[in-house]
Coordinates of N, CA and C in Angstrom, one line a residue:
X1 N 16.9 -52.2 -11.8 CA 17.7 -51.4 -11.0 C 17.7 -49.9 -11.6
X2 N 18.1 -49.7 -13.0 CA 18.1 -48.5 -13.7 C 16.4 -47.9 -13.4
X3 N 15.6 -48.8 -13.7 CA 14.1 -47.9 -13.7 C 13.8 -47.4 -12.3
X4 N 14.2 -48.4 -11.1 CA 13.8 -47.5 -10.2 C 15.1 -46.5 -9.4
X5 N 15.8 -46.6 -9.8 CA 16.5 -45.3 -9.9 C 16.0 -44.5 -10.6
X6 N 15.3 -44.2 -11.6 CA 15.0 -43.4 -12.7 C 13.4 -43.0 -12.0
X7 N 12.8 -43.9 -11.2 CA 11.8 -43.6 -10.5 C 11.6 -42.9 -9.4
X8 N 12.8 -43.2 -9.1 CA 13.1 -42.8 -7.5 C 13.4 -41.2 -8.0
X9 N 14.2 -40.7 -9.0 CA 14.7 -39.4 -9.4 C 13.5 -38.7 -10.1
X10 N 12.9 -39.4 -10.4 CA 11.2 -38.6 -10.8 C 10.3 -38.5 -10.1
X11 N 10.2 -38.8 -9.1 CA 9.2 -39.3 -7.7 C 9.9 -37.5 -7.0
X12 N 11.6 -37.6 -6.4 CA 11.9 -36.8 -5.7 C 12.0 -35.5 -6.8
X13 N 12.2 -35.3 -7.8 CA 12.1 -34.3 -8.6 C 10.4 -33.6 -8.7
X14 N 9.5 -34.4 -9.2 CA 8.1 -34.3 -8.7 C 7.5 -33.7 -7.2
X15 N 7.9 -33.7 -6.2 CA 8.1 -33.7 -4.8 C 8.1 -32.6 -4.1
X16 N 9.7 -31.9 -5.0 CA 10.4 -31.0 -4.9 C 9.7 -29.7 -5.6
X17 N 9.0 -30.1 -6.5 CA 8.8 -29.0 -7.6 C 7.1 -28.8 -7.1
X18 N 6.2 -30.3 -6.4 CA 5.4 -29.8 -5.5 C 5.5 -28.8 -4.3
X19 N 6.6 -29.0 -3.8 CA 6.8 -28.3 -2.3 C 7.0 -27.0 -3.0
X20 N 8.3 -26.7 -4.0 CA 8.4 -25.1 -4.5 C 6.9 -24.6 -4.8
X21 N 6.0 -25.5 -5.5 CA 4.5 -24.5 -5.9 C 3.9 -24.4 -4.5
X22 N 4.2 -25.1 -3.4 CA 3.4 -25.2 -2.4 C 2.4 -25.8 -2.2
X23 N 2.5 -26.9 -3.0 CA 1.4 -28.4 -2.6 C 2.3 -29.4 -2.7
X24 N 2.7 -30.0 -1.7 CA 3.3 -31.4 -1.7 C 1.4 -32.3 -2.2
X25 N 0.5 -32.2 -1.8 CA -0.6 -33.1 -2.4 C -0.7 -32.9 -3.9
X26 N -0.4 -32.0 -4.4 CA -0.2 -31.9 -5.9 C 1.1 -32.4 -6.5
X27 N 2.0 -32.7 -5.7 CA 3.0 -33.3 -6.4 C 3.0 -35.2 -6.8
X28 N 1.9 -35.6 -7.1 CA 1.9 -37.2 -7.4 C 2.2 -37.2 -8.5
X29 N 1.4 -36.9 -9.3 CA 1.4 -37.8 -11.0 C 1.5 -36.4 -12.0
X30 N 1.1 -35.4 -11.3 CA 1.2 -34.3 -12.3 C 2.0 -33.2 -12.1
X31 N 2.3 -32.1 -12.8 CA 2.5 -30.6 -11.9 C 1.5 -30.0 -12.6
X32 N 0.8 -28.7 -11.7 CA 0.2 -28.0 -12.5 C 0.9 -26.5 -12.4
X33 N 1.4 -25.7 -13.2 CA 1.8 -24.7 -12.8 C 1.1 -23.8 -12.9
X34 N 0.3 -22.8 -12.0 CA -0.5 -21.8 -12.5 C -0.2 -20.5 -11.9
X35 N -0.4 -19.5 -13.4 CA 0.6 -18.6 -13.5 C 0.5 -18.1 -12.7
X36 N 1.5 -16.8 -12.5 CA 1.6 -15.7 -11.5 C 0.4 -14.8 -11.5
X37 N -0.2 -13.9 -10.7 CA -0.7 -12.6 -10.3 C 0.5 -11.6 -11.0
X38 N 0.0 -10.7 -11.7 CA 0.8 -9.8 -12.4 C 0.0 -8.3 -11.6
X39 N -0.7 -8.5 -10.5 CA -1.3 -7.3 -9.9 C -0.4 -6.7 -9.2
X40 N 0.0 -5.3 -9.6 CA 0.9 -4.3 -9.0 C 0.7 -4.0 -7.8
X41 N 1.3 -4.0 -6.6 CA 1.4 -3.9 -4.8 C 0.4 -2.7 -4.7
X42 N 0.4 -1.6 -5.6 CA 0.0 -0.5 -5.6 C -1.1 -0.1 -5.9
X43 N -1.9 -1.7 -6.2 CA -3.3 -1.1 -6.5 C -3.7 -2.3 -5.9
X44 N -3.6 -3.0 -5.0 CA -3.8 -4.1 -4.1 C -4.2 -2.7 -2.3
X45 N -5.6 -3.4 -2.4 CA -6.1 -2.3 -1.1 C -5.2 -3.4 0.5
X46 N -4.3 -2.8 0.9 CA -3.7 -2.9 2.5 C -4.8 -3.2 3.3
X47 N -4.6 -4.0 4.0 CA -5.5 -4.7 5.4 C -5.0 -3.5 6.5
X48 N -6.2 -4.0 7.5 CA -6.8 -2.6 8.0 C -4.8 -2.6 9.2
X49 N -4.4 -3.5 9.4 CA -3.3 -3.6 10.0 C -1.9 -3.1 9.4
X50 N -1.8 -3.0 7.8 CA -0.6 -2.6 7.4 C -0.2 -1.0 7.2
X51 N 1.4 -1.2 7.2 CA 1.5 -0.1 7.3 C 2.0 0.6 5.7
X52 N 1.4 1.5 5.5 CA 1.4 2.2 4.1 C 2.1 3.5 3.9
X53 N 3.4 3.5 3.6 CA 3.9 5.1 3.7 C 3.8 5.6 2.2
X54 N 3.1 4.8 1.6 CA 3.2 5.2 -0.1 C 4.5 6.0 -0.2
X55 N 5.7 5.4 -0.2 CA 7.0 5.9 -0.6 C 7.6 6.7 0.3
X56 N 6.8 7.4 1.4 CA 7.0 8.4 2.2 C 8.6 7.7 3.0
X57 N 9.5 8.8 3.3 CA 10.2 8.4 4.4 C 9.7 8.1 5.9
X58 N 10.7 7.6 6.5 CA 10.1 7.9 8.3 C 9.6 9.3 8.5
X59 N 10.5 9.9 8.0 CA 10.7 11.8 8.5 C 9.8 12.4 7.6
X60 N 9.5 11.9 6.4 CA 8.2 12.4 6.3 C 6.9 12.1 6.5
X61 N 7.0 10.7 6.9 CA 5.9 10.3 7.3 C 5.8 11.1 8.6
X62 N 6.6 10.9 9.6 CA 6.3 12.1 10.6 C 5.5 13.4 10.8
X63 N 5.7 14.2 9.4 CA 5.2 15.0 9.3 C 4.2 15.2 9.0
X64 N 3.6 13.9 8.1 CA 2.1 13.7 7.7 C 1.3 13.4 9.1
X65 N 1.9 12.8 9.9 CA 1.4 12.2 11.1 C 0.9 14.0 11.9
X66 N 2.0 14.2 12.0 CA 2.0 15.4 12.7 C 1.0 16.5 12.4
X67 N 0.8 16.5 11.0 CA 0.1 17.9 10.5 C -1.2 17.0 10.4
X68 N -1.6 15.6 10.7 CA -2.7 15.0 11.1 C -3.3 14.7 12.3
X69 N -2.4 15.2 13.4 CA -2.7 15.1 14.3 C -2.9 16.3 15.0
X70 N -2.7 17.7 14.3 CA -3.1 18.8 14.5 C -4.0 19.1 14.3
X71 N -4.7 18.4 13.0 CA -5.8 19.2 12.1 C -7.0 18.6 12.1
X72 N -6.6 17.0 12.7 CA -7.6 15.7 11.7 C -7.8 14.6 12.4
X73 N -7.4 15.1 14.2 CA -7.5 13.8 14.9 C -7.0 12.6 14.9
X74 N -5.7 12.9 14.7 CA -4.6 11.9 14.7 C -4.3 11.7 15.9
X75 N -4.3 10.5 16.9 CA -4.0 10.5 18.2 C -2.8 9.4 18.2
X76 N -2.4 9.0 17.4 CA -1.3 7.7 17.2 C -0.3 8.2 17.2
X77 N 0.9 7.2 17.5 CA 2.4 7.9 17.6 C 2.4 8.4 16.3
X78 N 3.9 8.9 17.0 CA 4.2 9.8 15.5 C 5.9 8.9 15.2
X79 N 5.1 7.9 14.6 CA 6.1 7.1 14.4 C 6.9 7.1 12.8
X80 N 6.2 7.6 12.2 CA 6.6 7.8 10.6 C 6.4 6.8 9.7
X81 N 5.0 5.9 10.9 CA 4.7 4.4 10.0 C 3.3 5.0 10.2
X82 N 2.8 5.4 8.5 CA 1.4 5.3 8.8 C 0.6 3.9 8.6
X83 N -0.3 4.0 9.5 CA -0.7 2.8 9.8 C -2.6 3.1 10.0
X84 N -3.0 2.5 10.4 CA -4.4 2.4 10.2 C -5.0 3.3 10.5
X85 N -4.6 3.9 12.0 CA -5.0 5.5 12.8 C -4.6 6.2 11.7
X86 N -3.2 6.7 11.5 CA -3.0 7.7 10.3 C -3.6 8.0 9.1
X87 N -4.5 6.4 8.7 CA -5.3 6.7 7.2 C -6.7 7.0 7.8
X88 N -6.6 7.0 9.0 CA -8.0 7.0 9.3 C -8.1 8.7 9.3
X89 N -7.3 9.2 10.0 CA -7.0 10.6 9.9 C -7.5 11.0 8.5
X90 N -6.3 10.6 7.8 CA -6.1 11.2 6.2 C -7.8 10.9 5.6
X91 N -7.9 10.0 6.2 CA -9.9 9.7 5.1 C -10.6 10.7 5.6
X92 N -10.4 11.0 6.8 CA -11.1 12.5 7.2 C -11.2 13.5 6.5
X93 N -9.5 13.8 6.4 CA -9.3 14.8 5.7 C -9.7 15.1 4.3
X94 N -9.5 13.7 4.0 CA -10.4 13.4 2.5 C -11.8 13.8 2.2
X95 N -12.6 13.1 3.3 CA -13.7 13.1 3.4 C -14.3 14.5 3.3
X96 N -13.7 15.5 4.2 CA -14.1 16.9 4.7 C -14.3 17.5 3.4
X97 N -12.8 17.6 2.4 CA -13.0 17.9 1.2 C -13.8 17.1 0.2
X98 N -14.5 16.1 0.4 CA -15.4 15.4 -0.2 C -14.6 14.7 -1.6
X99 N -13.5 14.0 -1.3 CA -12.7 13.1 -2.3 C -13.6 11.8 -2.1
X100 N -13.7 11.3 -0.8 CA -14.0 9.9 -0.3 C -15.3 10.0 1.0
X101 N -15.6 9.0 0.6 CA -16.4 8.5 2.2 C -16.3 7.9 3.2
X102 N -15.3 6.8 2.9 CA -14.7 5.7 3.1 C -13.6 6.7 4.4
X103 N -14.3 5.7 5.9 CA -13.1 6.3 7.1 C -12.8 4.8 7.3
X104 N -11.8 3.6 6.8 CA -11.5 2.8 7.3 C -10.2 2.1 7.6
X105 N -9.0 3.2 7.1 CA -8.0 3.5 7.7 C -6.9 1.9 6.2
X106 N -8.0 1.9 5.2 CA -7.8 0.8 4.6 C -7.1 2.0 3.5
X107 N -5.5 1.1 2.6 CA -5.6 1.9 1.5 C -5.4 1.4 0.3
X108 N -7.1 1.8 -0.2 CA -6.9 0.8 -1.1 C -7.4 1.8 -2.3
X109 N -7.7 1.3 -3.5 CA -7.6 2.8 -4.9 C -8.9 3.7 -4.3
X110 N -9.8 3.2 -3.8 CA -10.5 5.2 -3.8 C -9.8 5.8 -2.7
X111 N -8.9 5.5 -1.9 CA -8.4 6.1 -0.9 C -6.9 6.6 -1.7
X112 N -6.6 6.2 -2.7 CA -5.3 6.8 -3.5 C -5.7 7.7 -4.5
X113 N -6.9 7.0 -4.9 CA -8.1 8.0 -5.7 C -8.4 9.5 -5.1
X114 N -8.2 9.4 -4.0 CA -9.1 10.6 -3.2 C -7.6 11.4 -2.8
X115 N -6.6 10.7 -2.7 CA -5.4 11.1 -2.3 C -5.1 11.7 -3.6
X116 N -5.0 11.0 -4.8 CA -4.2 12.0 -5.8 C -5.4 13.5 -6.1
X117 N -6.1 13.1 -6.1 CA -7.3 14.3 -6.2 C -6.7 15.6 -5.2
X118 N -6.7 15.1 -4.1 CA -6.4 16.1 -3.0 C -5.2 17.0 -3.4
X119 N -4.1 15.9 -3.7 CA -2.7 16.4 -4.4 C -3.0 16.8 -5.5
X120 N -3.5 16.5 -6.2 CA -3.8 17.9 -7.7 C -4.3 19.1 -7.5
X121 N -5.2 19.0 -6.7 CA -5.9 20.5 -6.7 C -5.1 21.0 -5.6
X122 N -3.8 20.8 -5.3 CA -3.1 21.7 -4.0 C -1.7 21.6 -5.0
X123 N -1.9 21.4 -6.5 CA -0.3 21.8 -7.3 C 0.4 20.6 -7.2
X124 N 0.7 19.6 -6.4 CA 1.2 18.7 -6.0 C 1.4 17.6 -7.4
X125 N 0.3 17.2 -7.9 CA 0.2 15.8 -8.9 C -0.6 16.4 -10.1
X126 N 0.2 16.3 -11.1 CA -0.3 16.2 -12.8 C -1.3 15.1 -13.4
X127 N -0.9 13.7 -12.3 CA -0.9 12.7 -13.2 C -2.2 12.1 -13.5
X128 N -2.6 10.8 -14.0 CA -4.1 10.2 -13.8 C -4.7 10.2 -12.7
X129 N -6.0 10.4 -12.2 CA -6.4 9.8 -10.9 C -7.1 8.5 -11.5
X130 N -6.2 7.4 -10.6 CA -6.3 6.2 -11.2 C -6.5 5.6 -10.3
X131 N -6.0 5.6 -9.0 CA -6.2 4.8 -7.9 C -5.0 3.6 -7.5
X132 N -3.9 4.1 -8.2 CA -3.0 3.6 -8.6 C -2.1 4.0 -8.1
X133 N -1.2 3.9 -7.0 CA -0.2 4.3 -6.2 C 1.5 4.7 -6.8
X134 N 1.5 4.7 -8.1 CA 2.8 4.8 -9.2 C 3.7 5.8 -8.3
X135 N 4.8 6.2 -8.7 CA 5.9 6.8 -8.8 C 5.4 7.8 -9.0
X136 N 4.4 8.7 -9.5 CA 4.1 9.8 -9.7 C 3.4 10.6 -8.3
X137 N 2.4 9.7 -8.2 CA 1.5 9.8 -6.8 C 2.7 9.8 -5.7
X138 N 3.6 8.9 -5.4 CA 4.3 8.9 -4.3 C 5.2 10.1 -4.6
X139 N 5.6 10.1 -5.6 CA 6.9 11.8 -5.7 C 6.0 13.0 -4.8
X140 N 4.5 13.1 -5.7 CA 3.6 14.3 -5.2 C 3.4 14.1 -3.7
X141 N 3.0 12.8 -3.6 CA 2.9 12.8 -2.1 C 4.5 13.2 -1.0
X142 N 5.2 13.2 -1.7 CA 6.3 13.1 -0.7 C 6.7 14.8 -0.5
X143 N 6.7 15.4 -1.8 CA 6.6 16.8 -2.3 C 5.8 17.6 -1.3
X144 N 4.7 16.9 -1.2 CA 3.4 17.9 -0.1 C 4.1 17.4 1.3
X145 N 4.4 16.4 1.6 CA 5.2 16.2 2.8 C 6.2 16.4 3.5
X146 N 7.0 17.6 2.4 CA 8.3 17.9 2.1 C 7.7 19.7 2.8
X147 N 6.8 19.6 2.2 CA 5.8 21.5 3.0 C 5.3 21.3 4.4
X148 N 5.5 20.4 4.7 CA 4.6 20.4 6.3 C 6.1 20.1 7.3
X149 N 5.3 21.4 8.3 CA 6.3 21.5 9.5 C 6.7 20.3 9.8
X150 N 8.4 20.0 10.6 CA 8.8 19.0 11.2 C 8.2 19.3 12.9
X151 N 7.7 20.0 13.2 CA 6.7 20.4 14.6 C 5.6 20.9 14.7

């Protein structure tokens, strides 16, 4: 009686601790725990669908939208969610000044790469060009966003 109670509580304990890893098939006789991804959001390149305001507000994202849609063939709302049209814009922009080549509205490090480049040489960013989306990059970025008309 004691052992399979004692089985029964190792069976559902086993089970449980499969379902939290996300394999109930891995929950029989073993666990395997395997570690985390310690890869920072920030240097993880966005699918061509997400939306990326690298720190930006709505209202500033607006403004990026806007002074991309004046300059850079931005035809997407001006929703303050940049989104795949908006990077597509901005890679232009990039492009023109010859940071990147890449127009795929994707942002992933040469597109943060080409972005902090852009922001250094316009006063904006001190920091590494790393391709690395940090707290540094997003302040500068918000700073230049903070200069562009709300119309």
């Amino acid at each position: 009686m004691r052992s399979s109670r004692l089985v029964k509580a190792l069976a559902t304990a086993t089970a449980l601790a499969g379902i939290t890893t996300g394999s109930l098939a891995a929950s029989g006789t073993a666990i395997a725990v395997t570690p985390e991804r310690s890869q920072s959001a920030a240097s993880v390149p966005a699918s061509a669908t997400e939306v990326v305001n690298l720190g930006l507000s709505t209202s500033q994202a607006k403004r990026v939208q806007l002074w991309l849609a004046y300059d850079w063939g931005y035809t997407g709302a001006l929703d303050g969610l940049l989104g795949t049209a908006s990077w597509q814009a901005m890679q232009r922009l990039l492009r023109h000044y010859g940071y990147t080549d890449a127009i795929d509205g994707i942002v992933g490090p040469k597109t943060v790469k080409a972005l902090q480049q852009f922001l250094r040489n316009n006063g904006f960013y001190s920091g590494a060009i790393d391709g690395i989306a940090g707290s540094g990059t997003k302040a500068a970025f918000a700073a230049f966003a903070n200069t562009l008309p709300m119309d």
